[in-house]
């Protein structure tokens, strides 16, 4: 049996949320359709957050209406609270994602409550989701370090991941939000979390701020993870380091896993085409090295 | 005991050789002195090749005269033949590097002879080097794949590495010249080579064309390698993929190894300063993600 991994494309949400220029809704729709055309089966489409917080996501309902259904493709959407959950349901979403931080400082600064309070706020979402047969994915941010509190103890990440898992998340996505992890710190974190949540329910969500995204994904795969989040073209950036890289690029992960003999179900040339097309819409080249190298090779 | 690795900085040679704009000799000298100031103890300074082949290296003798001696820092220089070796000796070099390819096609297209013939041509260099107590480092190129012949058999890499080692090289640097390797193909190659050359005499020389440089270094370190080649700021490019990345960036490797708890002897902030200073001389930003991220963080 050929081993396989599941890639969750987060470019339209996590990537775009960190891009300064507002992208038109029909361009987002085209991006999502091209991603689906390249074989991505899990595409986080948008966030039902307040436009005051994230203007880029203000068109969430309109975008969901434009995307429509694509057979076999999930479009999870981020929801910060029950109001967002209700709006997501009204838009036809069938999967939502909730988020908590492994850092108290980050939780306080970002959502103005403790980690425990932030998870309590999701209880109505979990109840409603269960009743409506909607899947809930959980993000944990700052799994290696926090821009305010510094290094985060692996046991703390395990606690938060465990709480979200117990509450009903089918998968916990472990986010190195500021991209400072290396294979050593990521593995220490995974060892702790795997004692609390089965490894097959964990996803690696690594940012490439310090160029470690691919190496951290590799180390995590060796550890046993088979789900990874990434952004086409390496979309996005880091709000804590202006000019730095964002999510690890989907192309780079696909190239890695193809090299490891691991099936992703993704058509790399089509994905690279999509990366170049969308980067051009943003008026620049893709951040992904694979996209740059493959474009160079296909030049006449 | 804290484990340590030895980083061989190849930016002034392998990096600059693939940069289109000619850099003034005094700027190269300043680059090399700044690299030494950041703690690098092995800096490949230039190549004694014909200016017709590589105009960027035409100032090799003048540069060597300008660098002078720095206590505890080696300045190996690349020599393609005995004439180059003699010129290197006349310039005061105390270490040279020779190169062979693991690909017959690459050897024929680049130096117009077979691999075996290319190694035979180095016999006078090894003899003279031994007599003059000069160290010889050996490069093997195309250790994963070749732009002409495609995939290269690991056994072939082991053969070529073994021939260079037997001939007198103190270390064999294994070059993924076109940067297509992943941890899987790199490990298969290392397993074959380690059957022929002791692992402590091997160095990983990885290009970041497809963004795998850091992951390949990590996998090689796990395998047992403790020497790695890299270029400050990710200098250089790939002559087989225009616009693509060059050598893995020294900053990125230093960040990786610091994260793994492995000593490099290199001062990362000073190295990042050097990367920004030199990239500005080339009229652009550094290719290294670590350099970008650390600059962003130190902005007022």
Short mmCIF file of N, CA and C in Angstrom, two decimals, chain B residues 96-100 136-140 164 169-174:
data_model
loop_
_atom_site.label_atom_id
_atom_site.label_comp_id
_atom_site.label_asym_id
_atom_site.label_seq_id
_atom_site.Cartn_x
_atom_site.Cartn_y
_atom_site.Cartn_z
N UNK B 96 42.80 23.30 -1.53
CA UNK B 96 42.14 23.38 -2.83
C UNK B 96 40.96 22.40 -2.86
N UNK B 97 40.08 22.63 -3.82
CA UNK B 97 38.97 21.71 -4.03
C UNK B 97 38.96 21.29 -5.50
N UNK B 98 38.77 19.99 -5.71
CA UNK B 98 38.64 19.47 -7.07
C UNK B 98 37.22 18.94 -7.23
N UNK B 99 36.80 18.73 -8.45
CA UNK B 99 35.43 18.30 -8.64
C UNK B 99 35.30 17.25 -9.73
N UNK B 100 34.37 16.35 -9.49
CA UNK B 100 34.00 15.36 -10.50
C UNK B 100 32.48 15.24 -10.45
N UNK B 136 43.23 18.71 0.12
CA UNK B 136 42.39 18.68 -1.08
C UNK B 136 40.99 18.21 -0.68
N UNK B 137 40.01 19.01 -1.02
CA UNK B 137 38.62 18.64 -0.80
C UNK B 137 38.06 18.19 -2.14
N UNK B 138 37.13 17.25 -2.13
CA UNK B 138 36.57 16.75 -3.39
C UNK B 138 35.07 17.03 -3.46
N UNK B 139 34.66 17.60 -4.57
CA UNK B 139 33.22 17.77 -4.82
C UNK B 139 32.74 16.69 -5.77
N UNK B 140 31.60 16.12 -5.46
CA UNK B 140 30.91 15.28 -6.44
C UNK B 140 29.61 16.01 -6.78
N UNK B 164 37.66 9.62 -5.41
CA UNK B 164 38.24 10.88 -4.94
C UNK B 164 38.83 10.72 -3.54
N UNK B 169 41.48 12.98 -1.16
CA UNK B 169 40.64 14.04 -0.61
C UNK B 169 40.36 13.77 0.87
N UNK B 170 40.47 14.81 1.69
CA UNK B 170 40.20 14.62 3.12
C UNK B 170 38.71 14.64 3.41
N UNK B 171 37.95 15.20 2.47
CA UNK B 171 36.49 15.27 2.65
C UNK B 171 35.84 15.26 1.27
N UNK B 172 34.69 14.61 1.19
CA UNK B 172 33.94 14.57 -0.06
C UNK B 172 32.64 15.31 0.14
N UNK B 173 32.45 16.36 -0.65
CA UNK B 173 31.23 17.16 -0.56
C UNK B 173 30.27 16.68 -1.65
N UNK B 174 29.09 16.26 -1.20
CA UNK B 174 28.12 15.62 -2.10
C UNK B 174 27.11 16.65 -2.56
#
